[in-house]
XYZ file of C-alpha atoms in Angstrom:
609
model
C 19.506 51.253 5.956
C 18.228 53.630 8.615
C 20.696 54.930 11.176
C 18.248 56.931 13.250
C 14.494 57.276 13.649
C 14.096 54.812 16.469
C 10.644 56.051 17.274
C 11.593 57.558 20.642
C 11.252 54.212 22.409
C 11.721 54.011 26.131
C 15.234 52.937 27.073
C 13.726 50.103 29.109
C 11.288 49.026 26.424
C 13.249 46.044 25.211
C 14.396 44.498 28.465
C 11.532 41.994 28.673
C 11.993 40.690 25.147
C 13.528 37.245 24.770
C 15.810 35.949 22.018
C 14.501 34.684 18.705
C 12.165 31.700 18.860
C 14.191 29.976 16.108
C 17.933 29.723 16.697
C 18.719 27.766 13.509
C 20.157 30.048 10.826
C 18.591 28.298 7.856
C 15.097 28.629 9.353
C 15.400 32.013 11.061
C 14.121 33.838 7.992
C 10.901 31.855 7.726
C 8.318 34.287 9.024
C 5.553 36.294 7.446
C 5.994 39.972 6.670
C 2.901 42.046 7.419
C 3.678 45.672 6.825
C 2.622 48.453 4.513
C 5.154 50.169 2.306
C 2.950 53.227 1.790
C 4.334 56.302 3.543
C 2.553 57.270 6.736
C 1.190 60.797 7.239
C 3.890 61.412 9.830
C 6.672 60.779 7.325
C 7.664 63.899 5.452
C 9.863 63.256 2.450
C 10.238 64.837 -0.943
C 10.406 61.404 -2.585
C 9.160 57.946 -1.723
C 11.981 55.483 -1.111
C 12.444 51.738 -1.270
C 12.864 50.214 2.163
C 15.097 47.384 3.285
C 13.167 44.934 5.439
C 15.011 43.200 8.321
C 14.336 39.897 6.619
C 16.869 40.975 3.995
C 19.624 40.775 6.622
C 18.974 37.059 6.834
C 18.508 36.392 3.135
C 21.620 38.436 2.370
C 23.636 36.295 4.792
C 22.610 33.051 3.069
C 25.330 33.788 0.507
C 27.618 32.123 3.070
C 26.965 28.400 2.900
C 29.873 27.810 5.286
C 30.413 29.402 8.695
C 34.201 29.562 8.225
C 33.662 31.548 5.043
C 31.900 34.165 7.165
C 34.767 34.259 9.686
C 37.212 34.622 6.794
C 35.394 37.804 5.745
C 36.075 39.309 9.173
C 39.715 38.217 8.973
C 39.932 39.914 5.569
C 38.796 43.197 7.112
C 41.656 42.963 9.612
C 44.188 42.020 6.922
C 43.090 45.032 4.883
C 44.060 47.151 7.904
C 47.722 46.123 7.686
C 48.324 49.222 5.575
C 46.966 51.242 8.534
C 49.316 49.649 11.045
C 47.444 46.502 12.076
C 49.715 43.867 13.608
C 47.203 41.261 14.751
C 43.658 40.007 14.622
C 42.293 38.042 17.571
C 39.536 35.474 17.266
C 38.300 34.113 20.561
C 35.376 33.146 22.726
C 33.779 35.502 25.249
C 30.869 35.059 27.618
C 27.671 37.075 27.326
C 27.185 38.644 30.781
C 23.410 38.608 30.350
C 22.881 34.860 29.903
C 26.391 33.297 30.094
C 26.159 32.143 26.467
C 29.254 32.094 24.217
C 30.060 35.073 22.016
C 32.530 35.240 19.120
C 35.176 37.950 19.409
C 37.052 39.361 16.387
C 39.404 42.225 17.236
C 42.227 43.986 15.406
C 44.549 46.903 16.090
C 44.101 48.585 12.714
C 43.267 52.200 12.108
C 39.725 51.861 13.433
C 36.688 53.670 12.089
C 35.595 57.233 12.624
C 31.850 58.016 12.873
C 31.527 58.193 9.090
C 33.498 54.969 8.657
C 31.314 52.928 10.995
C 28.222 54.154 9.162
C 29.727 52.938 5.889
C 30.487 49.634 7.585
C 26.942 49.219 8.883
C 25.290 50.301 5.631
C 24.768 48.131 2.568
C 27.031 48.507 -0.443
C 29.262 51.325 0.806
C 32.999 50.735 0.647
C 35.986 53.070 0.534
C 38.455 50.259 -0.022
C 40.764 50.268 -3.010
C 39.953 47.079 -4.899
C 43.482 46.955 -6.344
C 45.177 46.684 -2.964
C 42.567 45.222 -0.619
C 40.599 41.997 -0.482
C 37.223 43.550 0.309
C 35.502 45.733 -2.255
C 31.724 45.180 -2.267
C 30.795 46.822 1.056
C 28.689 43.829 2.047
C 31.026 41.414 3.821
C 30.552 42.645 7.384
C 26.761 42.361 7.236
C 26.675 38.938 5.594
C 29.386 37.456 7.805
C 28.087 38.640 11.181
C 24.484 37.720 10.413
C 25.599 34.288 9.164
C 27.354 33.561 12.461
C 24.831 34.974 14.906
C 21.596 36.903 15.190
C 23.268 39.982 16.668
C 26.562 41.874 16.509
C 27.927 44.907 18.322
C 30.939 46.906 17.130
C 33.349 48.972 19.212
C 35.828 51.060 17.259
C 38.315 53.776 18.138
C 40.095 56.015 15.634
C 42.211 59.130 15.464
C 41.632 61.453 12.528
C 43.060 64.946 12.214
C 44.210 64.894 15.851
C 40.657 64.070 16.982
C 40.109 60.800 18.837
C 36.652 59.265 18.471
C 34.899 56.189 19.794
C 31.846 54.677 18.132
C 29.462 51.865 19.032
C 27.084 50.278 16.537
C 24.482 47.548 17.005
C 23.321 45.301 14.164
C 20.613 43.249 15.844
C 18.314 40.888 13.974
C 16.731 40.012 17.312
C 15.868 43.637 18.041
C 14.354 44.173 14.599
C 12.314 40.966 14.738
C 11.090 41.325 18.301
C 10.041 44.950 17.856
C 8.402 44.131 14.484
C 10.369 46.741 12.567
C 9.662 46.951 8.841
C 12.922 48.743 8.088
C 16.529 48.065 9.081
C 17.464 50.352 11.948
C 21.030 50.397 13.270
C 21.429 52.379 16.497
C 24.860 54.004 16.862
C 26.433 56.370 19.366
C 29.675 58.317 19.022
C 32.059 59.866 21.511
C 34.820 62.400 21.020
C 37.749 63.237 23.249
C 37.569 66.637 24.905
C 40.417 67.410 27.299
C 41.196 63.678 27.725
C 37.570 62.863 28.481
C 35.151 61.081 26.177
C 31.943 63.028 25.695
C 28.916 62.304 23.487
C 29.262 63.410 19.880
C 25.782 64.496 18.784
C 24.881 64.907 15.110
C 21.073 65.329 15.107
C 19.726 65.852 18.625
C 20.526 64.732 22.155
C 17.181 62.900 22.311
C 18.089 60.781 19.286
C 21.504 60.041 20.804
C 19.842 58.965 24.077
C 17.342 56.790 22.211
C 20.126 55.022 20.329
C 22.034 54.410 23.554
C 18.875 53.060 25.187
C 18.313 50.525 22.408
C 21.950 49.426 22.565
C 21.695 48.904 26.336
C 18.436 47.005 25.947
C 19.523 44.610 23.216
C 23.269 44.248 23.645
C 25.124 42.055 26.164
C 25.895 45.166 28.234
C 23.222 46.772 30.392
C 24.966 49.988 31.414
C 26.953 52.775 29.811
C 29.895 51.957 32.068
C 29.985 48.366 30.799
C 29.877 49.610 27.210
C 32.811 51.957 27.654
C 34.794 49.254 29.458
C 34.922 47.353 26.169
C 37.323 49.970 24.813
C 39.930 49.214 27.460
C 41.485 46.414 25.424
C 41.218 48.216 22.086
C 44.207 50.503 22.570
C 44.654 53.860 20.888
C 43.056 52.586 17.675
C 41.345 49.424 16.475
C 38.045 47.620 16.111
C 36.330 45.022 18.276
C 33.384 42.971 17.015
C 31.251 40.782 19.295
C 28.783 38.374 17.695
C 26.246 36.897 20.088
C 23.119 34.766 20.003
C 25.171 32.429 17.815
C 23.254 30.155 15.489
C 22.588 26.514 16.332
C 22.340 23.376 14.229
C 19.296 21.145 13.863
C 20.191 19.319 17.084
C 20.024 22.480 19.155
C 23.809 22.753 19.548
C 25.935 25.741 18.575
C 27.345 25.524 15.048
C 30.688 26.726 16.395
C 32.263 24.319 18.858
C 34.444 26.061 21.460
C 34.835 23.070 23.788
C 36.426 20.332 21.683
C 39.792 22.123 21.523
C 40.835 25.001 23.788
C 43.135 26.352 21.058
C 40.701 26.087 18.164
C 37.169 26.813 17.008
C 35.590 23.913 15.193
C 32.452 23.204 13.243
C 30.249 20.759 15.044
C 28.839 19.217 11.850
C 31.780 17.609 10.049
C 31.867 16.012 6.626
C 32.276 12.271 6.531
C 35.442 10.399 5.580
C 33.668 7.133 4.798
C 34.992 4.944 2.025
C 38.530 4.811 3.381
C 40.195 1.988 5.229
C 40.979 2.525 8.885
C 44.642 3.143 8.071
C 43.856 5.631 5.289
C 41.115 7.300 7.316
C 43.627 8.219 10.000
C 45.824 9.882 7.365
C 42.873 11.604 5.703
C 41.537 13.037 8.948
C 44.894 14.628 9.786
C 45.557 16.090 6.331
C 45.008 19.797 5.769
C 42.602 19.099 2.877
C 40.235 17.470 5.394
C 40.898 19.355 8.635
C 40.273 22.742 7.005
C 36.618 21.723 6.656
C 36.003 21.759 10.408
C 39.064 23.357 12.075
C 39.374 27.140 11.960
C 43.066 26.880 12.870
C 43.707 24.599 9.888
C 41.638 26.731 7.505
C 43.199 30.033 8.574
C 46.706 28.509 8.296
C 46.361 28.340 4.490
C 43.877 31.200 4.052
C 46.556 33.590 2.777
C 49.122 32.670 0.152
C 52.020 34.833 1.295
C 53.440 34.695 4.780
C 52.871 37.784 6.907
C 55.937 39.520 8.312
C 54.511 41.818 10.996
C 50.979 40.481 11.320
C 49.513 37.520 13.211
C 46.200 35.707 13.384
C 45.755 34.844 17.057
C 43.176 32.102 17.583
C 42.096 31.322 21.146
C 45.221 33.011 22.475
C 47.700 31.112 20.259
C 49.131 32.445 16.964
C 48.188 30.539 13.823
C 51.197 29.092 12.039
C 50.883 29.852 8.340
C 51.390 26.900 6.013
C 52.646 27.223 2.448
C 51.101 24.351 0.542
C 53.871 24.509 -2.068
C 56.424 23.600 0.594
C 54.490 20.375 1.257
C 54.921 19.121 -2.326
C 57.599 16.977 -3.929
C 58.819 17.176 -7.547
C 57.476 20.702 -7.821
C 57.175 22.485 -11.127
C 56.213 26.091 -11.849
C 54.051 26.999 -14.841
C 53.149 30.521 -15.941
C 49.764 31.023 -17.566
C 48.908 34.147 -19.561
C 45.180 34.320 -20.311
C 43.774 36.551 -23.013
C 41.999 39.129 -20.901
C 42.785 42.263 -22.876
C 44.615 43.617 -19.838
C 48.309 44.425 -20.036
C 48.992 44.099 -16.318
C 50.605 41.744 -13.877
C 47.134 40.575 -12.771
C 46.763 38.936 -16.197
C 49.631 36.539 -15.459
C 49.091 33.563 -13.179
C 51.938 31.470 -11.813
C 50.967 27.893 -10.995
C 52.992 25.557 -8.815
C 52.183 21.856 -9.135
C 53.668 18.739 -7.624
C 52.848 15.527 -5.849
C 51.492 15.585 -2.317
C 54.058 14.341 0.162
C 51.667 11.484 1.080
C 51.758 10.126 -2.480
C 51.118 7.426 -3.489
C 49.661 6.155 -0.191
C 46.883 8.712 -0.190
C 45.307 10.099 -3.345
C 44.869 13.694 -2.178
C 44.665 16.044 -5.149
C 43.257 19.389 -6.245
C 44.195 22.976 -7.050
C 44.201 25.693 -4.395
C 43.043 28.870 -6.111
C 43.920 32.198 -4.502
C 42.775 35.695 -5.436
C 44.801 38.679 -4.223
C 46.560 36.515 -1.657
C 43.245 35.079 -0.335
C 42.245 31.422 -0.670
C 39.006 31.128 -2.649
C 38.801 27.440 -3.617
C 40.795 24.937 -1.532
C 41.735 21.644 -3.220
C 39.477 22.258 -6.201
C 38.902 18.988 -8.057
C 39.704 20.017 -11.619
C 39.735 16.350 -12.676
C 37.101 13.738 -11.982
C 37.182 12.133 -8.559
C 37.317 8.557 -9.791
C 40.041 9.026 -12.393
C 43.529 7.696 -11.660
C 45.082 10.348 -13.897
C 46.121 13.316 -11.837
C 46.045 11.333 -8.626
C 48.139 12.932 -5.852
C 48.821 16.079 -7.948
C 48.300 19.288 -5.964
C 48.474 22.789 -7.413
C 48.584 26.378 -6.188
C 47.621 29.337 -8.355
C 46.901 33.014 -7.707
C 44.272 34.083 -10.235
C 43.878 37.853 -9.923
C 42.449 38.213 -13.416
C 39.040 36.797 -12.436
C 36.715 38.089 -9.740
C 35.453 35.811 -6.958
C 31.828 35.418 -5.972
C 30.502 37.590 -3.149
C 31.102 34.911 -0.505
C 34.719 34.505 -1.728
C 34.352 30.737 -1.782
C 33.950 30.282 -5.530
C 34.150 31.990 -8.913
C 31.385 32.707 -11.366
C 31.582 30.346 -14.331
C 32.500 33.005 -16.857
C 34.233 32.095 -20.157
C 37.512 33.288 -18.626
C 37.081 30.941 -15.661
C 36.180 28.023 -17.922
C 39.340 28.612 -19.958
C 41.359 28.628 -16.746
C 39.778 25.332 -15.727
C 40.653 23.836 -19.110
C 44.266 24.981 -18.876
C 44.677 23.678 -15.345
C 43.320 20.318 -16.446
C 45.810 20.269 -19.314
C 48.708 21.219 -17.022
C 47.876 18.492 -14.500
C 47.403 15.782 -17.128
C 50.683 16.649 -18.836
C 52.487 16.677 -15.498
C 50.946 13.344 -14.552
C 51.828 11.804 -17.902
C 55.480 12.768 -17.540
C 55.970 12.113 -13.837
C 53.498 9.517 -12.559
C 56.267 6.879 -12.558
C 58.089 8.914 -9.907
C 55.511 7.878 -7.291
C 55.191 4.267 -8.427
C 52.583 4.330 -11.196
C 53.126 2.587 -14.514
C 54.430 5.188 -17.007
C 51.846 6.178 -19.612
C 54.494 6.898 -22.262
C 56.191 3.648 -23.449
C 59.509 5.416 -24.090
C 59.747 6.635 -20.500
C 58.601 3.274 -19.184
C 61.203 1.281 -21.127
C 64.069 3.609 -20.240
C 63.032 3.767 -16.604
C 62.701 -0.016 -16.297
C 66.085 -0.536 -17.886
C 67.659 2.034 -15.575
C 66.170 0.405 -12.477
C 67.275 -3.057 -13.660
C 70.878 -1.888 -13.835
C 70.738 0.105 -10.614
C 69.207 -2.692 -8.507
C 71.262 -4.234 -5.739
C 71.720 -4.163 -1.944
C 72.573 -0.759 -0.575
C 72.171 0.939 -3.975
C 69.955 3.894 -4.690
C 68.414 5.309 -7.808
C 71.296 7.687 -8.399
C 73.760 4.827 -9.161
C 74.960 4.796 -12.760
C 73.858 1.884 -14.892
C 76.175 -0.342 -16.902
C 75.842 -1.114 -20.578
C 73.546 1.650 -21.783
C 74.788 4.555 -19.691
C 71.263 5.444 -18.594
C 70.247 6.440 -15.062
C 66.748 7.237 -13.876
C 67.887 10.556 -12.373
C 70.761 13.090 -12.513
C 74.131 12.592 -14.271
C 72.682 10.853 -17.334
C 73.391 11.888 -20.918
C 69.644 11.805 -21.495
C 68.976 14.571 -18.979
C 68.165 18.193 -19.612
C 69.466 20.997 -17.419
C 67.491 24.172 -17.012
C 68.942 27.236 -15.350
C 66.552 29.012 -13.016
C 66.530 32.711 -12.237
C 68.842 32.256 -9.264
C 71.394 30.284 -11.273
C 70.527 26.921 -9.744
C 70.831 23.948 -12.103
C 67.675 21.871 -12.221
C 67.537 18.411 -13.799
C 64.498 17.097 -15.655
C 63.757 13.716 -17.185
C 63.154 13.500 -20.949
C 59.587 13.330 -22.162
C 58.427 10.936 -24.908
C 59.135 13.381 -27.704
C 62.669 14.006 -26.506
C 61.903 17.448 -25.120
C 62.198 18.309 -21.404
C 59.697 16.617 -19.141
C 56.174 18.015 -19.011
C 56.669 20.309 -21.979
C 53.484 22.247 -22.677
C 52.158 23.363 -26.023
C 51.158 26.929 -26.642
C 47.525 27.487 -27.478
C 47.257 30.805 -29.349
C 43.478 30.867 -29.050
C 43.308 30.752 -25.257
C 46.516 32.242 -24.019
C 49.960 30.775 -23.573
C 51.633 28.483 -21.097
C 55.334 28.819 -20.359
C 57.079 26.237 -18.248
C 59.489 27.298 -15.545
C 61.077 24.172 -14.092
C 61.937 24.891 -10.485
C 62.677 22.706 -7.467
C 62.368 19.606 -9.658
C 64.480 16.717 -8.496
C 64.828 18.021 -4.968
C 63.105 14.914 -3.630
C 64.477 12.349 -6.069
C 66.156 10.456 -3.267
C 62.760 9.580 -1.834
C 61.872 7.190 -4.678
C 64.828 4.846 -4.353
C 62.559 2.146 -2.930
C 59.942 2.292 -5.672
C 60.102 -0.400 -8.333
C 57.994 0.351 -11.385
C 59.333 -2.566 -13.441
C 56.600 -4.899 -12.239
C 53.509 -4.419 -14.379
C 51.338 -5.992 -11.669
C 51.884 -3.044 -9.341
C 48.529 -3.420 -7.588
C 49.202 -7.060 -6.729
C 52.627 -6.143 -5.421
C 51.194 -3.370 -3.239
C 48.603 -5.808 -1.875
C 51.376 -8.255 -1.039
C 53.354 -5.526 0.697
C 50.246 -4.529 2.636
C 49.776 -8.126 3.794
C 53.366 -8.183 4.960
C 52.812 -4.955 6.849
C 49.671 -6.334 8.466
C 51.550 -9.488 9.487
C 54.274 -7.304 10.937
C 51.664 -5.322 12.844
C 50.175 -8.520 14.251
C 53.618 -9.647 15.382
C 54.203 -6.315 17.069
C 50.812 -6.530 18.750
C 51.615 -10.011 20.027
C 54.969 -8.779 21.285
C 53.222 -5.852 22.956
C 50.779 -8.250 24.646
C 53.664 -10.401 25.876
C 55.460 -7.381 27.276
C 52.257 -6.217 28.920
C 51.821 -9.640 30.508
C 55.439 -9.599 31.731
C 54.939 -6.138 33.222
C 51.805 -7.365 34.979
C 53.624 -10.354 36.468
C 56.470 -8.119 37.664
C 53.978 -5.703 39.224
C 52.236 -8.574 41.030
C 55.583 -9.930 42.235
C 56.522 -6.472 43.469
C 53.229 -6.255 45.343
C 53.887 -9.619 47.000
C 57.376 -8.457 48.005
C 55.914 -5.295 49.513
C 53.421 -7.308 51.555
C 56.187 -9.628 52.709
C 58.343 -6.672 53.771
C 55.376 -5.167 55.632
C 54.775 -8.449 57.466
C 58.479 -8.814 58.423
C 58.571 -5.221 59.605
C 55.538 -5.831 61.833
C 57.088 -8.959 63.294
C 60.348 -7.140 63.993
C 58.496 -4.306 65.709
C 56.577 -6.791 67.830
C 59.774 -8.493 68.947
C 61.286 -5.155 69.936
C 58.264 -4.382 72.110
C 58.576 -7.771 73.822
C 62.286 -7.194 74.599
C 61.853 -3.716 76.088
C 60.046 -4.889 79.320
C 62.748 -7.498 80.012
C 65.475 -4.864 79.727
C 63.668 -2.581 82.149
C 63.510 -5.373 84.802
C 67.282 -5.952 84.728
């Protein structure tokens, strides 16, 4: 990627050029390349070199199938700066002063980049990040993410290294490269250094090259003067980085992919996935659940993007901090399982702790899937390990941090390596075993006859007005939950006693079998039974559970109709009272007029006497 060699263009050369003729991302790369790769006589080089055509910027960005995945890359860069003092990253909308079009702002208060750092950022494949402690490692995320979101991006960064304060500006413009018919990627950059509290140009090659780079930036950026450029550093502080992405891509209908208008505190995707196939009642629940809203709401997606809660760092979206959500806290009957894959690595990264449980909406809504994180970063949200149509595993949600496998370059998936396939197999086994042992807790017919018979008998003896599932049964001494002689107590690391139901073989519930060929699974029962009071109303004795749920639904619908009728009656009563009040007001007005008229008639008579 060239950083200089702009061809000594006139600073005003680009002002008459318009934006790209195609504003749709998926079609912006469809143009013919007519250029020679043979070196020209003017080029003096000891070796020929392979060039990078501007079209590669577009094709490289197609690794992001999802716009939010591109924004997540920019958030990752800010999170990686926490070790350098970053306390926030702001994502917001700004207005392009040239044409009043929206721009996407991503700004952090990290350590910033010095002149060498911004050149690594703008180049392909260069990265100084430590892959063991940071999310980014390939040196490609900034280019793919910015070019996926818009045709152009400008970077303002300020840093202090060795008591020297520097400011740098870099322009990555697909529009500039296309409109000027460049056959190589050219990234104009200018640097400034503080001399006696004044920022002066920092020249590396020649002043002419520095002036040419500044001219191109002024021609093709949203800012038409050097003063406007330097004003962008006012909100950066003593150190940090500010990225502006403009000429944002549009969808096939000619509307911006990113919707800034639907919600003033959010950025949404205009093209949303459908929630067809659900009833109206279920659709309302689906469309408010995090597993659905993350697909089109940046606030929802960023709320679960990182597994561990930040202590001194915030994601500020449209001026409002994003509240981080821990998916594990939204589960009931949670269970922790530790998985040790055979990776040949004797490190903590080779151990994965999985938390599984039922979604709090169970069994009303069959939301399920495993949320797979890598180094604290969400890679696959609500991954459907089991088949969509299967009832087994319904409502089971899992969370796992798999640091022993590497994500794909877009950080939205994993390559299907043998290690990943073994993980998928183990997760399927964990979910099926959990479902087999606990499905009766959310109202499903137990798969194991032993559990079903004991549970039915316990409910039969605990049934009665005002009784809950914790009441002791008579005759057999069996209860469906704690204080039964058939229970197993497991002591957790903090000394808390956890109670588990017996599984069919008499061992603790959801006992997993070690597989020596593919690693081991060790169960750590934690938080189990914390929500046992919530199932007191569930009766699993009836084998015709579906018919019973249909009957209960009919009763609920009848109740809704009664409430609607009552609401209509109240509305009619309110209307009658309002009309009566209006009549009383008119009557008062008429009486007041008559009284005033009588007073006027009496005043002349009093004056005569």
